[in-house]
Short mmCIF file of C-alpha atoms in Angstrom, two decimals:
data_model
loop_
_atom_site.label_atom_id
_atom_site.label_comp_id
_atom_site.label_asym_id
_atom_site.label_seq_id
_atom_site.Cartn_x
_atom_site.Cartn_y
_atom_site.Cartn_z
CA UNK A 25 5.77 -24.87 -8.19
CA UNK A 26 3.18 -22.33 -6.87
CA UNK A 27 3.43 -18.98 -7.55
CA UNK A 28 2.62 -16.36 -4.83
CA UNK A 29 2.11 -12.75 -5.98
CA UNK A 30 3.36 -9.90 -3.52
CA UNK A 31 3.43 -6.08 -4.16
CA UNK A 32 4.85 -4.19 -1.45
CA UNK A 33 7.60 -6.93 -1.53
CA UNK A 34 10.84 -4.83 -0.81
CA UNK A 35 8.33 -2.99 2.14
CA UNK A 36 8.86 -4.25 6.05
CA UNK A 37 6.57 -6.42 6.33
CA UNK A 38 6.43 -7.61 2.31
CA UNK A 39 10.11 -8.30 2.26
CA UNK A 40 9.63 -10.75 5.18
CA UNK A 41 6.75 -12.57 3.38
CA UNK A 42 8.87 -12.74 0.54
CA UNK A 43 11.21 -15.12 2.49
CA UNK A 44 8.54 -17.01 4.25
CA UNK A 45 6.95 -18.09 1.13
CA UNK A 46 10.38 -18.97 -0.75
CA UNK A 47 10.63 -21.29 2.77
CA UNK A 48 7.51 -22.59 2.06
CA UNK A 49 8.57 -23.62 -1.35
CA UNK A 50 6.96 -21.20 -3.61
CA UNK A 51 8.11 -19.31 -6.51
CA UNK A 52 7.48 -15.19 -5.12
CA UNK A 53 7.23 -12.52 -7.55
CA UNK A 54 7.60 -9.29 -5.91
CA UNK A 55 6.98 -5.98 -6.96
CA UNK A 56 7.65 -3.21 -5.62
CA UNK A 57 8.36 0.39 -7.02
CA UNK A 58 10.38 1.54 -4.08
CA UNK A 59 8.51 4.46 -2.64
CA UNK A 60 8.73 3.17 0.92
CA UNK A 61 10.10 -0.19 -0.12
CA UNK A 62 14.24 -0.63 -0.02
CA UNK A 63 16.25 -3.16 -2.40
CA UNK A 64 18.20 -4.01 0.78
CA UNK A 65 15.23 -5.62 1.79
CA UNK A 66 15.15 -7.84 -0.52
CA UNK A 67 18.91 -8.41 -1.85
CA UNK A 68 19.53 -11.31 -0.29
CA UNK A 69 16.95 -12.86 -2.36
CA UNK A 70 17.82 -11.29 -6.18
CA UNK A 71 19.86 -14.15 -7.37
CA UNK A 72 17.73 -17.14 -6.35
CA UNK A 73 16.04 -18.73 -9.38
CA UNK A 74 12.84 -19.55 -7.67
CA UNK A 75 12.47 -15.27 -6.97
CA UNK A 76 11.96 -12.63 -9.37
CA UNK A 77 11.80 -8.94 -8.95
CA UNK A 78 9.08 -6.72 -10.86
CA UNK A 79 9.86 -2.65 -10.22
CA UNK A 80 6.13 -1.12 -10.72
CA UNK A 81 3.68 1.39 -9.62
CA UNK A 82 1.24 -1.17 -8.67
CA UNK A 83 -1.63 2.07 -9.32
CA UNK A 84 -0.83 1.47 -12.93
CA UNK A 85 -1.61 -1.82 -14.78
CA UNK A 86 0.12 -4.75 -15.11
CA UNK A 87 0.37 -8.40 -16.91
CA UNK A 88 2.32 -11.48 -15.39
CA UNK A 89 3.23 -14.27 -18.13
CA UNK A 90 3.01 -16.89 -15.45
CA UNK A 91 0.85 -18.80 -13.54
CA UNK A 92 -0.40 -17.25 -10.30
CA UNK A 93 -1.39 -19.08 -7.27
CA UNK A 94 -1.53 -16.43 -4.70
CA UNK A 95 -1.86 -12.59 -5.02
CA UNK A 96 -0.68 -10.56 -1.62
CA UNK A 97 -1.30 -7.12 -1.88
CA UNK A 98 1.07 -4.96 0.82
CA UNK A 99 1.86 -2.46 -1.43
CA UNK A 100 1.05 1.37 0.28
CA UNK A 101 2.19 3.63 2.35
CA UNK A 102 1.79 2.40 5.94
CA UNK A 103 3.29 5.20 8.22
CA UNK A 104 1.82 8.63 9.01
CA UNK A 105 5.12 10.43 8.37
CA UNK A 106 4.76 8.36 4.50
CA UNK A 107 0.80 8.84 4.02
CA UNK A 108 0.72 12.34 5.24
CA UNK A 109 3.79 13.22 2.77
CA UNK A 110 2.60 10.94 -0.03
CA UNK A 111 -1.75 11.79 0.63
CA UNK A 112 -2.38 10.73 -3.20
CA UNK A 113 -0.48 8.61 -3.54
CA UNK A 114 -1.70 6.10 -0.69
CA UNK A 115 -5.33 6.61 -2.22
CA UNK A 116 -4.16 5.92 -5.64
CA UNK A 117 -2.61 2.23 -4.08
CA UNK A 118 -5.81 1.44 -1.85
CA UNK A 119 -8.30 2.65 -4.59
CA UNK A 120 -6.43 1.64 -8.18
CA UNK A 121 -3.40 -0.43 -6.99
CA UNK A 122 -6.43 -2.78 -5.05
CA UNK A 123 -8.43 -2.94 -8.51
CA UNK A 124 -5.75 -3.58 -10.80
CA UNK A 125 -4.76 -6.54 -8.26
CA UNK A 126 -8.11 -7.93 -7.65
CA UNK A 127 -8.38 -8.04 -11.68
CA UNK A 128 -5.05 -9.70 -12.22
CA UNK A 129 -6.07 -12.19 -9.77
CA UNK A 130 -9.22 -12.97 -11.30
CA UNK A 131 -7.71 -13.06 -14.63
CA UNK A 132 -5.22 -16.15 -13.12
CA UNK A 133 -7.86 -17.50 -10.67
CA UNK A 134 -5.67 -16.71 -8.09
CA UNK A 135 -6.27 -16.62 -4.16
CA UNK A 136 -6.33 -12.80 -3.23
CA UNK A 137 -5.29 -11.87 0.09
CA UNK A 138 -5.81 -7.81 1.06
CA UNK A 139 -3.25 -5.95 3.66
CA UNK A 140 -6.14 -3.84 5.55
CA UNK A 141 -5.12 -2.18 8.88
CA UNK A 142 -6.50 -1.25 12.42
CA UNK A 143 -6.86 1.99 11.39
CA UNK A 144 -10.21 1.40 9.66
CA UNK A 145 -11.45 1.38 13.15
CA UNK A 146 -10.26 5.01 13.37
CA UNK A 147 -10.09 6.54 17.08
CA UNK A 148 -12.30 3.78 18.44
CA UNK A 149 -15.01 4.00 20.68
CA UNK A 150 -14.85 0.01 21.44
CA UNK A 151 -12.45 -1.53 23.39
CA UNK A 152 -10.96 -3.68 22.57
CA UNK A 153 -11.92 -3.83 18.77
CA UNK A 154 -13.17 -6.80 17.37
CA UNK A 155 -13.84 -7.30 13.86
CA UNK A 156 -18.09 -6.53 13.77
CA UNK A 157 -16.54 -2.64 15.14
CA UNK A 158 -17.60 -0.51 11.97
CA UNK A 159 -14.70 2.45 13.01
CA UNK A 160 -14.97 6.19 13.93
CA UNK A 161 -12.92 7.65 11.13
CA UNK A 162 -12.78 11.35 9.94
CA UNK A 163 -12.60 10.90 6.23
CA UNK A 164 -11.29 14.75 5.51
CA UNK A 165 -8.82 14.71 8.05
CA UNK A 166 -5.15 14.58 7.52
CA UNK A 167 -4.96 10.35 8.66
CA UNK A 168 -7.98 9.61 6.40
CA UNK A 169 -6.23 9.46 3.03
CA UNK A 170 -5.03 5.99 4.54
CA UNK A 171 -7.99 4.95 6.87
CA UNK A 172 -10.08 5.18 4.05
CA UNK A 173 -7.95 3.86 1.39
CA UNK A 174 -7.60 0.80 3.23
CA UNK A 175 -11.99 0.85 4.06
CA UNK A 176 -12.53 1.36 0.32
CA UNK A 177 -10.10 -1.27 -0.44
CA UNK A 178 -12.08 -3.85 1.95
CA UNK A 179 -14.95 -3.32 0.34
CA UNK A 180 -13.63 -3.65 -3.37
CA UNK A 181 -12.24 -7.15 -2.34
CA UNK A 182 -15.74 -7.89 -1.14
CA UNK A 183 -17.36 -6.53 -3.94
CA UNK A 184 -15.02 -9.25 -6.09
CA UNK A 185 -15.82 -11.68 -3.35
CA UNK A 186 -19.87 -11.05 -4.38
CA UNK A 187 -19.71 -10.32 -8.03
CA UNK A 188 -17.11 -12.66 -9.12
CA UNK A 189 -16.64 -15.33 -6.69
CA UNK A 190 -12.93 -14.40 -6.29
CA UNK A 191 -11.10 -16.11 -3.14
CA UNK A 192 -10.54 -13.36 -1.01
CA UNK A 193 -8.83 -12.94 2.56
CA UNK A 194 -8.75 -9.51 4.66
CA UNK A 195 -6.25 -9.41 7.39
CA UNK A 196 -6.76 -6.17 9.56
CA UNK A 197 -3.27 -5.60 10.96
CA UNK A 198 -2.03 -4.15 14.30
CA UNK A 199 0.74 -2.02 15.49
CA UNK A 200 3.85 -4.63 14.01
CA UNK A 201 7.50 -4.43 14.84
CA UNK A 202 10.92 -5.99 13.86
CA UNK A 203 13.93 -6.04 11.48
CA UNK A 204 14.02 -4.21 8.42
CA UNK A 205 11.94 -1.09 9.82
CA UNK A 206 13.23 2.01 8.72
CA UNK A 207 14.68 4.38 11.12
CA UNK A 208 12.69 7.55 10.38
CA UNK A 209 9.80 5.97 8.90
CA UNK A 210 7.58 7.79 12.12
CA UNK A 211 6.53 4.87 13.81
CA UNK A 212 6.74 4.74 17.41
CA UNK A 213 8.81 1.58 17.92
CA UNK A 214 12.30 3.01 15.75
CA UNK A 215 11.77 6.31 16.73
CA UNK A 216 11.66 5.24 20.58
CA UNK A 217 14.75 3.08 19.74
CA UNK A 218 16.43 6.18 17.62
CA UNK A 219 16.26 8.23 20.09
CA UNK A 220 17.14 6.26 23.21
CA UNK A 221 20.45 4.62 21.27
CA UNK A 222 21.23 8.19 20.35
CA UNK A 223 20.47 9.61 23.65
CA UNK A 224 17.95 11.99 22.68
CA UNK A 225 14.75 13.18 24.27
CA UNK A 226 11.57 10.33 23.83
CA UNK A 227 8.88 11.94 21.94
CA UNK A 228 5.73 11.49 23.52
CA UNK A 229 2.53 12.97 22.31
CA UNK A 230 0.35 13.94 24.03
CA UNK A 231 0.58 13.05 27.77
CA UNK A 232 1.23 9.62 26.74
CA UNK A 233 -1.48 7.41 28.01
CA UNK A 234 -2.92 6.33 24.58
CA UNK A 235 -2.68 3.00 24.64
CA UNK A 236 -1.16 0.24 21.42
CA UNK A 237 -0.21 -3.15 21.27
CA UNK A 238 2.90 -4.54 19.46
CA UNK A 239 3.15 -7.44 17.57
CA UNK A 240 6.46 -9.00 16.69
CA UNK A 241 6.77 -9.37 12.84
CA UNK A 242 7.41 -13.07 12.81
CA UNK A 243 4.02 -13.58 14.84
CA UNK A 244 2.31 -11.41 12.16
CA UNK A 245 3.73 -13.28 9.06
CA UNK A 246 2.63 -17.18 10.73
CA UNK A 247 -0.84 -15.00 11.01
CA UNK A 248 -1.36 -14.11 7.52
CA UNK A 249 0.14 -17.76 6.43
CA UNK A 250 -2.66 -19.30 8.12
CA UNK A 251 -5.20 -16.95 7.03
CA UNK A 252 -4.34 -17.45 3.40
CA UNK A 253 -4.10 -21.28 3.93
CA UNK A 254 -7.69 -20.97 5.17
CA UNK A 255 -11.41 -20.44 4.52
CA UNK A 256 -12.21 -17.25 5.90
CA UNK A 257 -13.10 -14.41 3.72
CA UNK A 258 -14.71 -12.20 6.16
CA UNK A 259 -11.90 -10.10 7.60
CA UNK A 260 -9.55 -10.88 10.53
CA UNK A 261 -7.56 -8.97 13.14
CA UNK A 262 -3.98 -10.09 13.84
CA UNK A 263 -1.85 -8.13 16.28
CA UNK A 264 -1.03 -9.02 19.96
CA UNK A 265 -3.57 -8.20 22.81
CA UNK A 266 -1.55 -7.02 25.49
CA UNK A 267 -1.75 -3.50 25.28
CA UNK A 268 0.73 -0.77 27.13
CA UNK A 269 0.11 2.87 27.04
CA UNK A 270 2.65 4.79 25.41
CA UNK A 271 4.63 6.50 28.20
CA UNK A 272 4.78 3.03 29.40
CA UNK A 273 6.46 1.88 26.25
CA UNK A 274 8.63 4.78 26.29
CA UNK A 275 9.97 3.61 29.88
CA UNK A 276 10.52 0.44 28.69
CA UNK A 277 12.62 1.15 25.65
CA UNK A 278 15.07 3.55 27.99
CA UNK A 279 15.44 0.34 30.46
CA UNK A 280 15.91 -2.19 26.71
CA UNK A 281 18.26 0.04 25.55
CA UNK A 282 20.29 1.12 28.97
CA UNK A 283 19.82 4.17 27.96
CA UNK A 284 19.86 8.13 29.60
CA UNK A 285 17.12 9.30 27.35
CA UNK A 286 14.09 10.87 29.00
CA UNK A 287 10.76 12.12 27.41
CA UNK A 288 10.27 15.53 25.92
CA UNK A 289 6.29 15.87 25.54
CA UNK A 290 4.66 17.68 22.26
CA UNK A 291 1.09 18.02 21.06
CA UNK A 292 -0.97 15.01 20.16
CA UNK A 293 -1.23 15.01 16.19
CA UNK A 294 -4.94 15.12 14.79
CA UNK A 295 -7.19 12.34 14.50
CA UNK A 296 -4.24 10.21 16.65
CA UNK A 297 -6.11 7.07 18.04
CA UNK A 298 -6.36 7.19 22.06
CA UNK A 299 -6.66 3.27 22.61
CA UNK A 300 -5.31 0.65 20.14
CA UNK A 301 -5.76 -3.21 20.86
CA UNK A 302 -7.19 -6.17 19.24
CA UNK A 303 -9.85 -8.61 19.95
CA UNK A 304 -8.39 -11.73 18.37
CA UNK A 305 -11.03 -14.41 19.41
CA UNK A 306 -11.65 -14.86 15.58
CA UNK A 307 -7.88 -15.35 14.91
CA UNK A 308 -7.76 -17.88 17.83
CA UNK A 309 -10.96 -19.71 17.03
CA UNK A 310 -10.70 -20.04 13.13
CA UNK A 311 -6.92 -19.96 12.91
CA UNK A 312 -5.47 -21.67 15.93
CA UNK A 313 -3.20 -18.39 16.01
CA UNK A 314 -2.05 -16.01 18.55
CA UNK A 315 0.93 -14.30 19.29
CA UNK A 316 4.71 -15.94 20.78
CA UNK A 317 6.84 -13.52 20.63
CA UNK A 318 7.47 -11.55 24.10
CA UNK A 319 7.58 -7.80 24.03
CA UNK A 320 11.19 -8.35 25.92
CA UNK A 321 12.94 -10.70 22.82
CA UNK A 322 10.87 -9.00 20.42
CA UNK A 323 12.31 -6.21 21.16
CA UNK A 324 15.58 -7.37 21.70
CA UNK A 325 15.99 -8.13 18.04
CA UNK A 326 14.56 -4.92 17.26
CA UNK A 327 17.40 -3.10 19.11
CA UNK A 328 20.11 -5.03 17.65
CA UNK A 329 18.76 -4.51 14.22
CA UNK A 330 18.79 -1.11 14.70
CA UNK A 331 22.37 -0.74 16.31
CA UNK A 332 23.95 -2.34 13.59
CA UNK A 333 22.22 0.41 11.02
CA UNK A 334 23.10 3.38 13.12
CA UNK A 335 26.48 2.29 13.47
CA UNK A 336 27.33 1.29 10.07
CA UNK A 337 26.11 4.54 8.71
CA UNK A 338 23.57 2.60 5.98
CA UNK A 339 21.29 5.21 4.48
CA UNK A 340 17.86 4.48 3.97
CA UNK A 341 17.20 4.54 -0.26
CA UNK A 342 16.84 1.70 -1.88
#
């Protein structure tokens, strides 16, 4: 049985890996130390033979007494309300948590697949932003400590890539939505739904014409699939093109949601990106992947996730 390797497992978007893989017939070890991450994520999946559960500080070393096919690494902070609270912490992951993954898997001549993000492109000053876009990043301001966690990390894996010959894969991932978000993790899409279901003011920043793009999680795992399941080592946007300013997102979560919510305007945050969207010509020529999932039933599954946790009262620890 092969044996994929995924820290950040009990995360958003790790957690769903975790169950695409086991449906893809592979053994998944996940680890996952639970700063962000939440057991309920993953609970479902505790008593199946074929899954096993590692708690760990992925910054710190670690041995696996198995074979390993596939190493995933999602583990870090990935929301401004996390990396702003946690600043050392999400350098420690992208800097040490990136080595000490890239050495286990060279030590099991593993496949190595790196989590990077849009936000190595910074507040671009190309639009859209294809993958050759080298970023406009402020490396002492307060958003840097995970922009450049994630650009150090890219070049690490490359530097493994040269030196060693390792099989390496960089996704670059866009704004991503779904299930399994938490509530107050300060993310636009569940504190937009929060607020609406709760009948609170929208927070919009700024005047809200920055622009993003939201990609429905199950369209982002098939992405990173295929990417792994490929060739390409040179790194690869995935996220869905069709971009919406945010006052325009705002309005359509209010209409999603039936809701009597309106929008209570603050100050744009520092370093906060004025145009997000990707150019995913590399994604559609080398993967045969793009995006399925309309912003409508997207969304739709988004809400109902959500309802069910506000209404059952489930707090969000692991």
């Amino acid at each position: 049985m092969t044996t994929t390797l995924i820290t950040g497992g009990a995360g958003f978007l790790g957690s769903h890996l975790c169950d695409r893989f086991l449906a893809e017939g592979h053994r998944v070890i996940c680890v996952d130390n639970f700063v962000t991450g939440r057991k309920a994520n993953i609970q479902h999946l505790l008593d199946r033979e074929d899954f096993r559960f590692l708690e760990h500080d992925v910054s710190n070393p670690f041995e696996i007494d198995e074979p390993i096919r596939y190493v995933l690494h999602f583990a870090s902070p990935a929301s401004p309300i996390d990396y702003l609270e946690l600043p050392i912490q999400t350098l420690k992951v992208g800097s040490l948590g990136t080595h000490n993954t890239l050495g286990l898997a060279r030590a099991h001549g593993a496949s190595y697949l790196l989590a990077s993000t849009s936000e190595v492109y910074g507040d671009p000053l190309v639009h859209p932003q294809p993958e050759t876009y080298w970023g406009n990043v402020n490396p002492v301001g307060p958003r840097g400590v995970y922009d450049e966690a994630k650009r150090f990390a890219e070049a690490m894996v490359t530097a493994y890539h040269r030196v060693h010959g390792l099989d390496i894969r960089i996704i670059r991932i866009f704004n991503t939505y779904g299930p399994r978000m938490r509530l107050r993790d300060g993310r636009v899409v569940p504190a937009f739904v929060q607020q609406a279901l709760e009948g609170s003011p929208l927070t919009v920043f700024g005047d809200g014409q920055q622009t993003r793009s939201f990609c429905y999680v199950s369209d982002l795992v098939e992405g990173i699939f295929r990417l792994l399941m490929s060739g390409v080592t040179e790194p690869v946007n995935i996220g869905n093109p069709q971009e919406m300013t945010i006052l325009d997102f705002a309005e359509t979560i209010v209409r999603c949601t039936d809701s009597s919510s309106e929008v209570s305007f603050h100050d744009l945050p520092v370093d906060d990106p004025k145009t997000r969207q990707p150019d995913i010509t590399k994604a559609r020529q080398l993967l045969g992947w793009e995006p399925k999932v309309d912003l409508a039933e997207g969304l739709g599954k988004t809400i109902r996730f959500f309802q069910g946790v506000i209404e059952a009262g489930k707090p969000e620890v692991s």
